[in-house]
Every structure is written in structure tokens, then in C-alpha cells.
PDB file of C-alpha atoms in Angstrom:
ATOM      1  CA  UNK A  38       9.952 -65.598-123.463  1.00  0.00           C
ATOM      2  CA  UNK A  39       9.371 -69.274-124.549  1.00  0.00           C
ATOM      3  CA  UNK A  40       6.881 -71.507-122.511  1.00  0.00           C
ATOM      4  CA  UNK A  41       6.898 -74.429-124.322  1.00  0.00           C
ATOM      5  CA  UNK A  42      10.513 -75.404-125.166  1.00  0.00           C
ATOM      6  CA  UNK A  43      11.236 -78.357-127.426  1.00  0.00           C
ATOM      7  CA  UNK A  44      14.841 -79.899-127.994  1.00  0.00           C
ATOM      8  CA  UNK A  45      16.311 -80.249-130.530  1.00  0.00           C
ATOM      9  CA  UNK A  46      14.876 -78.458-133.291  1.00  0.00           C
ATOM     10  CA  UNK A  47      16.146 -80.892-135.515  1.00  0.00           C
ATOM     11  CA  UNK A  48      17.093 -84.282-134.783  1.00  0.00           C
ATOM     12  CA  UNK A  49      18.572 -86.983-137.356  1.00  0.00           C
ATOM     13  CA  UNK A  50      18.501 -90.784-136.542  1.00  0.00           C
ATOM     14  CA  UNK A  51      19.204 -94.040-138.084  1.00  0.00           C
ATOM     15  CA  UNK A  52      16.642 -96.627-139.106  1.00  0.00           C
ATOM     16  CA  UNK A  53      16.017 -98.571-136.367  1.00  0.00           C
ATOM     17  CA  UNK A  54      18.031 -96.682-133.586  1.00  0.00           C
ATOM     18  CA  UNK A  55      16.125 -95.306-130.703  1.00  0.00           C
ATOM     19  CA  UNK A  56      15.322 -91.793-130.414  1.00  0.00           C
ATOM     20  CA  UNK A  57      14.098 -89.374-127.417  1.00  0.00           C
ATOM     21  CA  UNK A  58      12.569 -85.877-127.993  1.00  0.00           C
ATOM     22  CA  UNK A  59      12.137 -83.665-125.228  1.00  0.00           C
ATOM     23  CA  UNK A  60       9.650 -80.958-123.891  1.00  0.00           C
ATOM     24  CA  UNK A  61       9.546 -78.336-121.106  1.00  0.00           C
ATOM     25  CA  UNK A  62       6.984 -75.879-120.298  1.00  0.00           C
ATOM     26  CA  UNK A  63       7.242 -73.038-117.951  1.00  0.00           C
ATOM     27  CA  UNK A  64       3.368 -72.294-117.765  1.00  0.00           C
ATOM     28  CA  UNK A  65       2.628 -75.257-115.028  1.00  0.00           C
ATOM     29  CA  UNK A  66      -0.362 -76.613-117.121  1.00  0.00           C
ATOM     30  CA  UNK A  67      -1.797 -79.950-116.274  1.00  0.00           C
ATOM     31  CA  UNK A  68      -2.030 -81.266-119.777  1.00  0.00           C
ATOM     32  CA  UNK A  69       0.805 -82.077-122.075  1.00  0.00           C
ATOM     33  CA  UNK A  70       0.272 -83.504-125.518  1.00  0.00           C
ATOM     34  CA  UNK A  71       2.320 -85.125-128.195  1.00  0.00           C
ATOM     35  CA  UNK A  72       1.477 -84.493-131.751  1.00  0.00           C
ATOM     36  CA  UNK A  73       2.931 -85.880-134.868  1.00  0.00           C
ATOM     37  CA  UNK A  74       2.553 -83.499-138.236  1.00  0.00           C
ATOM     38  CA  UNK A  75       3.872 -84.573-141.783  1.00  0.00           C
ATOM     39  CA  UNK A  76       4.567 -82.284-144.481  1.00  0.00           C
ATOM     40  CA  UNK A  77       0.982 -80.162-145.561  1.00  0.00           C
ATOM     41  CA  UNK A  78      -0.967 -82.515-143.357  1.00  0.00           C
ATOM     42  CA  UNK A  79      -2.997 -81.746-139.943  1.00  0.00           C
ATOM     43  CA  UNK A  80      -1.147 -82.257-136.587  1.00  0.00           C
ATOM     44  CA  UNK A  81      -2.256 -85.539-135.099  1.00  0.00           C
ATOM     45  CA  UNK A  82      -2.377 -86.120-131.574  1.00  0.00           C
ATOM     46  CA  UNK A  83      -0.156 -89.311-130.249  1.00  0.00           C
ATOM     47  CA  UNK A  84      -1.136 -89.231-126.509  1.00  0.00           C
ATOM     48  CA  UNK A  85      -1.476 -86.633-123.553  1.00  0.00           C
ATOM     49  CA  UNK A  86      -0.846 -86.783-120.223  1.00  0.00           C
ATOM     50  CA  UNK A  87      -3.498 -85.278-117.522  1.00  0.00           C
ATOM     51  CA  UNK A  88      -1.000 -84.736-114.825  1.00  0.00           C
ATOM     52  CA  UNK A  89       0.279 -88.337-114.496  1.00  0.00           C
ATOM     53  CA  UNK A  90      -2.383 -90.257-115.968  1.00  0.00           C
ATOM     54  CA  UNK A  91      -1.158 -90.932-119.634  1.00  0.00           C
ATOM     55  CA  UNK A  92      -3.972 -91.270-122.554  1.00  0.00           C
ATOM     56  CA  UNK A  93      -2.763 -93.129-125.657  1.00  0.00           C
ATOM     57  CA  UNK A  94      -4.701 -92.615-128.778  1.00  0.00           C
ATOM     58  CA  UNK A  95      -6.049 -95.760-130.357  1.00  0.00           C
ATOM     59  CA  UNK A  96      -4.433 -95.646-133.304  1.00  0.00           C
ATOM     60  CA  UNK A  97      -0.870 -94.512-132.131  1.00  0.00           C
ATOM     61  CA  UNK A  98       1.725 -97.111-133.151  1.00  0.00           C
ATOM     62  CA  UNK A  99       3.622 -99.155-130.282  1.00  0.00           C
ATOM     63  CA  UNK A 100       6.664 -97.880-131.346  1.00  0.00           C
ATOM     64  CA  UNK A 101       5.537 -94.671-129.804  1.00  0.00           C
ATOM     65  CA  UNK A 102       6.121 -94.134-125.842  1.00  0.00           C
ATOM     66  CA  UNK A 103       5.956 -91.475-123.644  1.00  0.00           C
ATOM     67  CA  UNK A 104       7.031 -90.307-120.161  1.00  0.00           C
ATOM     68  CA  UNK A 105       6.322 -87.314-117.900  1.00  0.00           C
ATOM     69  CA  UNK A 106       8.675 -87.397-114.903  1.00  0.00           C
ATOM     70  CA  UNK A 107       7.265 -84.155-113.527  1.00  0.00           C
ATOM     71  CA  UNK A 108       4.982 -81.272-114.324  1.00  0.00           C
ATOM     72  CA  UNK A 109       7.355 -79.435-116.600  1.00  0.00           C
ATOM     73  CA  UNK A 110       8.937 -82.349-118.814  1.00  0.00           C
ATOM     74  CA  UNK A 111       7.581 -84.830-121.051  1.00  0.00           C
ATOM     75  CA  UNK A 112       9.663 -86.841-123.431  1.00  0.00           C
ATOM     76  CA  UNK A 113       8.562 -88.969-126.700  1.00  0.00           C
ATOM     77  CA  UNK A 114      10.688 -91.974-127.067  1.00  0.00           C
ATOM     78  CA  UNK A 115      10.521 -93.684-130.716  1.00  0.00           C
ATOM     79  CA  UNK A 116      11.935 -97.300-130.142  1.00  0.00           C
ATOM     80  CA  UNK A 117      12.511 -98.050-133.592  1.00  0.00           C
ATOM     81  CA  UNK A 118      11.937 -95.163-135.784  1.00  0.00           C
ATOM     82  CA  UNK A 119      10.839 -96.268-139.254  1.00  0.00           C
ATOM     83  CA  UNK A 120      11.211 -94.153-142.611  1.00  0.00           C
ATOM     84  CA  UNK A 121       7.164 -93.161-142.345  1.00  0.00           C
ATOM     85  CA  UNK A 122       8.174 -91.816-138.873  1.00  0.00           C
ATOM     86  CA  UNK A 123       9.899 -88.695-140.560  1.00  0.00           C
ATOM     87  CA  UNK A 124       7.887 -85.935-139.161  1.00  0.00           C
ATOM     88  CA  UNK A 125       7.715 -82.550-137.024  1.00  0.00           C
ATOM     89  CA  UNK A 126       6.890 -83.580-133.890  1.00  0.00           C
ATOM     90  CA  UNK A 127       4.831 -80.948-131.684  1.00  0.00           C
ATOM     91  CA  UNK A 128       4.561 -80.689-128.041  1.00  0.00           C
ATOM     92  CA  UNK A 129       1.482 -78.873-126.570  1.00  0.00           C
ATOM     93  CA  UNK A 130       0.418 -77.861-123.196  1.00  0.00           C
ATOM     94  CA  UNK A 131      -3.135 -76.618-121.727  1.00  0.00           C
ATOM     95  CA  UNK A 132      -4.542 -76.067-118.546  1.00  0.00           C
ATOM     96  CA  UNK A 133      -7.223 -78.691-118.647  1.00  0.00           C
ATOM     97  CA  UNK A 134      -8.184 -81.186-121.601  1.00  0.00           C
ATOM     98  CA  UNK A 135     -11.212 -79.355-122.368  1.00  0.00           C
ATOM     99  CA  UNK A 136     -11.977 -75.952-123.928  1.00  0.00           C
ATOM    100  CA  UNK A 137      -8.628 -74.545-123.089  1.00  0.00           C
ATOM    101  CA  UNK A 138      -6.134 -73.475-125.707  1.00  0.00           C
ATOM    102  CA  UNK A 139      -3.274 -75.426-126.305  1.00  0.00           C
ATOM    103  CA  UNK A 140       0.157 -73.915-126.245  1.00  0.00           C
ATOM    104  CA  UNK A 141       2.668 -75.181-129.034  1.00  0.00           C
ATOM    105  CA  UNK A 142       6.250 -75.742-128.633  1.00  0.00           C
ATOM    106  CA  UNK A 143       8.036 -74.841-132.117  1.00  0.00           C
ATOM    107  CA  UNK A 144       8.484 -78.749-132.770  1.00  0.00           C
ATOM    108  CA  UNK A 145      11.345 -80.962-133.524  1.00  0.00           C
ATOM    109  CA  UNK A 146      11.803 -82.094-136.973  1.00  0.00           C
ATOM    110  CA  UNK A 147      12.778 -85.637-136.964  1.00  0.00           C
ATOM    111  CA  UNK A 148      14.555 -87.355-140.087  1.00  0.00           C
ATOM    112  CA  UNK A 149      15.508 -90.621-140.718  1.00  0.00           C
ATOM    113  CA  UNK A 150      18.531 -92.060-142.519  1.00  0.00           C
TER     114      UNK A 150
ATOM    115  CA  UNK B  61     -16.087 -90.754-135.133  1.00  0.00           C
ATOM    116  CA  UNK B  62     -15.615 -87.295-136.057  1.00  0.00           C
ATOM    117  CA  UNK B  63     -14.857 -85.225-139.235  1.00  0.00           C
ATOM    118  CA  UNK B  64     -14.116 -82.163-140.092  1.00  0.00           C
ATOM    119  CA  UNK B  65     -14.450 -80.139-143.486  1.00  0.00           C
ATOM    120  CA  UNK B  66     -12.694 -77.118-144.469  1.00  0.00           C
ATOM    121  CA  UNK B  67     -11.592 -75.661-147.698  1.00  0.00           C
ATOM    122  CA  UNK B  68      -7.693 -76.828-148.763  1.00  0.00           C
ATOM    123  CA  UNK B  69      -6.763 -73.272-149.874  1.00  0.00           C
ATOM    124  CA  UNK B  70      -8.285 -69.782-150.395  1.00  0.00           C
ATOM    125  CA  UNK B  71      -6.235 -66.818-152.176  1.00  0.00           C
ATOM    126  CA  UNK B  72      -7.286 -62.949-151.252  1.00  0.00           C
ATOM    127  CA  UNK B  73      -6.157 -59.971-151.920  1.00  0.00           C
ATOM    128  CA  UNK B  74      -4.481 -57.516-149.223  1.00  0.00           C
ATOM    129  CA  UNK B  75      -6.726 -55.509-147.310  1.00  0.00           C
ATOM    130  CA  UNK B  76      -9.641 -57.778-148.390  1.00  0.00           C
ATOM    131  CA  UNK B  77     -12.063 -59.795-146.124  1.00  0.00           C
ATOM    132  CA  UNK B  78     -11.772 -63.418-146.168  1.00  0.00           C
ATOM    133  CA  UNK B  79     -13.880 -66.123-144.564  1.00  0.00           C
ATOM    134  CA  UNK B  80     -12.860 -69.799-143.894  1.00  0.00           C
ATOM    135  CA  UNK B  81     -15.657 -72.339-143.406  1.00  0.00           C
ATOM    136  CA  UNK B  82     -15.494 -75.506-141.464  1.00  0.00           C
ATOM    137  CA  UNK B  83     -18.518 -77.854-140.942  1.00  0.00           C
ATOM    138  CA  UNK B  84     -17.809 -80.679-138.583  1.00  0.00           C
ATOM    139  CA  UNK B  85     -19.248 -84.256-137.577  1.00  0.00           C
ATOM    140  CA  UNK B  86     -18.645 -85.229-133.955  1.00  0.00           C
ATOM    141  CA  UNK B  87     -20.063 -87.554-130.971  1.00  0.00           C
ATOM    142  CA  UNK B  88     -20.158 -84.899-128.317  1.00  0.00           C
ATOM    143  CA  UNK B  89     -19.923 -81.052-129.188  1.00  0.00           C
ATOM    144  CA  UNK B  90     -17.674 -79.415-126.710  1.00  0.00           C
ATOM    145  CA  UNK B  91     -16.740 -76.373-129.136  1.00  0.00           C
ATOM    146  CA  UNK B  92     -14.830 -75.155-132.146  1.00  0.00           C
ATOM    147  CA  UNK B  93     -11.607 -73.947-132.263  1.00  0.00           C
ATOM    148  CA  UNK B  94      -9.381 -72.243-134.526  1.00  0.00           C
ATOM    149  CA  UNK B  95      -5.474 -72.279-135.212  1.00  0.00           C
ATOM    150  CA  UNK B  96      -3.147 -70.627-137.200  1.00  0.00           C
ATOM    151  CA  UNK B  97       0.287 -72.100-138.257  1.00  0.00           C
ATOM    152  CA  UNK B  98       2.781 -70.516-140.461  1.00  0.00           C
ATOM    153  CA  UNK B  99       5.214 -72.606-142.636  1.00  0.00           C
ATOM    154  CA  UNK B 100       7.680 -73.871-140.568  1.00  0.00           C
ATOM    155  CA  UNK B 101       6.611 -72.691-137.381  1.00  0.00           C
ATOM    156  CA  UNK B 102       3.913 -73.889-134.442  1.00  0.00           C
ATOM    157  CA  UNK B 103      -0.087 -73.901-134.347  1.00  0.00           C
ATOM    158  CA  UNK B 104      -0.841 -70.765-132.583  1.00  0.00           C
ATOM    159  CA  UNK B 105      -4.601 -70.634-130.950  1.00  0.00           C
ATOM    160  CA  UNK B 106      -6.855 -68.106-132.374  1.00  0.00           C
ATOM    161  CA  UNK B 107     -10.209 -68.258-130.989  1.00  0.00           C
ATOM    162  CA  UNK B 108     -13.017 -70.833-129.268  1.00  0.00           C
ATOM    163  CA  UNK B 109     -16.362 -70.903-129.637  1.00  0.00           C
ATOM    164  CA  UNK B 110     -18.565 -73.254-127.529  1.00  0.00           C
ATOM    165  CA  UNK B 111     -21.876 -70.841-127.981  1.00  0.00           C
ATOM    166  CA  UNK B 112     -23.687 -69.807-131.450  1.00  0.00           C
ATOM    167  CA  UNK B 113     -22.645 -66.390-132.416  1.00  0.00           C
ATOM    168  CA  UNK B 114     -19.756 -64.434-133.356  1.00  0.00           C
ATOM    169  CA  UNK B 115     -16.626 -63.620-131.173  1.00  0.00           C
ATOM    170  CA  UNK B 116     -14.363 -60.889-132.004  1.00  0.00           C
ATOM    171  CA  UNK B 117     -10.708 -60.410-131.656  1.00  0.00           C
ATOM    172  CA  UNK B 118      -9.297 -57.670-133.380  1.00  0.00           C
ATOM    173  CA  UNK B 119      -9.173 -58.227-137.109  1.00  0.00           C
ATOM    174  CA  UNK B 120     -10.280 -61.953-136.420  1.00  0.00           C
ATOM    175  CA  UNK B 121     -13.863 -63.263-135.779  1.00  0.00           C
ATOM    176  CA  UNK B 122     -15.063 -66.591-135.388  1.00  0.00           C
ATOM    177  CA  UNK B 123     -18.626 -67.575-135.862  1.00  0.00           C
ATOM    178  CA  UNK B 124     -20.503 -71.005-134.764  1.00  0.00           C
ATOM    179  CA  UNK B 125     -23.739 -72.347-135.273  1.00  0.00           C
ATOM    180  CA  UNK B 126     -24.365 -75.432-133.652  1.00  0.00           C
ATOM    181  CA  UNK B 127     -27.642 -76.269-134.994  1.00  0.00           C
ATOM    182  CA  UNK B 128     -25.868 -76.515-138.579  1.00  0.00           C
ATOM    183  CA  UNK B 129     -22.529 -78.037-137.138  1.00  0.00           C
ATOM    184  CA  UNK B 130     -20.836 -75.076-138.923  1.00  0.00           C
ATOM    185  CA  UNK B 131     -18.611 -72.398-137.980  1.00  0.00           C
ATOM    186  CA  UNK B 132     -16.320 -69.986-139.726  1.00  0.00           C
ATOM    187  CA  UNK B 133     -13.141 -67.947-139.457  1.00  0.00           C
ATOM    188  CA  UNK B 134     -13.480 -64.288-140.647  1.00  0.00           C
ATOM    189  CA  UNK B 135     -10.030 -62.251-141.246  1.00  0.00           C
ATOM    190  CA  UNK B 136     -10.523 -58.468-141.847  1.00  0.00           C
ATOM    191  CA  UNK B 137      -8.090 -56.063-143.554  1.00  0.00           C
ATOM    192  CA  UNK B 138      -6.012 -58.621-144.600  1.00  0.00           C
ATOM    193  CA  UNK B 139      -2.040 -58.315-144.504  1.00  0.00           C
ATOM    194  CA  UNK B 140       0.567 -60.337-146.144  1.00  0.00           C
ATOM    195  CA  UNK B 141       1.754 -62.132-142.877  1.00  0.00           C
ATOM    196  CA  UNK B 142      -1.684 -63.613-142.624  1.00  0.00           C
ATOM    197  CA  UNK B 143      -0.623 -65.837-145.167  1.00  0.00           C
ATOM    198  CA  UNK B 144      -1.008 -69.322-143.315  1.00  0.00           C
ATOM    199  CA  UNK B 145      -2.903 -72.458-143.016  1.00  0.00           C
ATOM    200  CA  UNK B 146      -5.816 -72.064-140.537  1.00  0.00           C
ATOM    201  CA  UNK B 147      -7.119 -75.481-138.638  1.00  0.00           C
ATOM    202  CA  UNK B 148     -10.336 -75.676-137.279  1.00  0.00           C
ATOM    203  CA  UNK B 149     -10.513 -78.464-134.481  1.00  0.00           C
ATOM    204  CA  UNK B 150     -12.564 -79.928-132.221  1.00  0.00           C
ATOM    205  CA  UNK B 151     -12.461 -82.576-128.980  1.00  0.00           C
ATOM    206  CA  UNK B 152     -14.161 -85.697-130.206  1.00  0.00           C
ATOM    207  CA  UNK B 153     -14.755 -88.719-127.547  1.00  0.00           C
ATOM    208  CA  UNK B 154     -11.667 -88.383-125.497  1.00  0.00           C
ATOM    209  CA  UNK B 155      -9.536 -86.971-128.083  1.00  0.00           C
ATOM    210  CA  UNK B 156      -9.053 -83.427-126.526  1.00  0.00           C
ATOM    211  CA  UNK B 157      -8.659 -81.923-130.114  1.00  0.00           C
ATOM    212  CA  UNK B 158      -9.006 -83.339-133.475  1.00  0.00           C
ATOM    213  CA  UNK B 159      -7.819 -81.020-136.127  1.00  0.00           C
ATOM    214  CA  UNK B 160      -9.349 -80.353-139.538  1.00  0.00           C
ATOM    215  CA  UNK B 161      -7.298 -80.593-142.597  1.00  0.00           C
ATOM    216  CA  UNK B 162      -6.371 -76.909-142.498  1.00  0.00           C
ATOM    217  CA  UNK B 163      -6.942 -74.121-145.021  1.00  0.00           C
ATOM    218  CA  UNK B 164      -3.780 -72.678-146.541  1.00  0.00           C
ATOM    219  CA  UNK B 165      -4.603 -69.075-146.892  1.00  0.00           C
ATOM    220  CA  UNK B 166      -2.466 -67.118-149.657  1.00  0.00           C
ATOM    221  CA  UNK B 167      -2.849 -63.197-149.287  1.00  0.00           C
ATOM    222  CA  UNK B 168      -1.326 -61.378-152.446  1.00  0.00           C
ATOM    223  CA  UNK B 169      -0.665 -57.763-153.317  1.00  0.00           C
TER     224      UNK B 169
END
């Protein structure tokens, strides 16, 4: 019973070629998050949506954008991937944004050629 | 700003008890969370403490002392499958969750 589903599990793109990662949820949660996690590091929040309200972290590069067309889906767009953007990208959801456990998808591992 | 400090690595023997400490500094405290992440897997929520004291869930317990800005995760009757990274996390300002750098737990026979 996958509740937060990320596709694809592995994504390879070329330097500078736009790429989109997708996330869907069956939990009907209000909040959806995108994290970047590099090897042996902690997940780092890029941005999150509370319903349709978009909240960008101050240090998230402009190269990263997000869309949430409806409650169930959220997308991460990387406009011009650089070698430093190779990482695991994790999507998570929660009912509210404070004091609620976050439910993570299995992630998409992005490689840049 | 915020910071979380936790040991980078801990090794313990199967069947033993291990404690993973976390100290934090944050502007405005809403509670301390713990997540487990196996290699190649997704973080999984373990526990949340908003008030001082010990919360127990099976073999895992989590403790918080707000006056000391300190908490810990206690794992009892360690099993090999408990080998994973464990992250403490807090809300900070408008950021719902900021993770510590993680503690890599290795359980040995």
C-alpha cells in the first residue's frame, strides 16, 4: 500500500537539460514537501506546499521550481541541472506542517551526465 | 537560526541498549522528532516529543528535556535490522523540519 509514490526511482539527465520529478500521495494530506539528500547527509528541505500555498526555503536555488496542480500530485522541476544537483530527491507529506509526522516516498535518485 | 548536534556514528552489540543523543538550538521550539533511514531507503518517522519526559513505543523510546535543549532516542534489545541512520529534527522558524546530520548506528553480532 504505497502512500507516497515517487516516479521514477532513478533518473538520468544531461547537464543543463531540464528534468521533472513527480510525486503522488493517497493520504489526502494538506502538506507536500520536497527534500534534497546527498550521500551521507541529512535531507534538506527545498520547499513545501500547504494546500496551494507555496513556501520556498531561502537558500533553495532558483534553478529548482515546483508545481502542485492538485492535492494528490506535486512536481519538482530542475530547469538547468548542474553536476552538483546529483542527489536523492525525497517527497514527503503530512496532515499539517507543525508537529505532524512526515511520510516519505522512496525517493528519486538523480544522476547528471 | 538553528543547529542540531548528534554523534556521527555509534556501534552496539545485538541485544544491547543504545542511546543516541541530540542537542538543539532553535528559535521557537515546537518539539523534537526522530526519523530512521536505512541505506537506500526513505526516512521513517519514529517519535515526537513536545513535552518533557519519556515516550515509549515498543523497543524504542524518546526523551526530551526542554530546559536542557536535549533529547535522546533509546533503542532496546537491539537487532541487526536496527542498523540505520537516525536523525533528530526540529521545526525552525518557517521551516517545518530541519534535520540533524544523522547518527549512523551499526549493530554487530
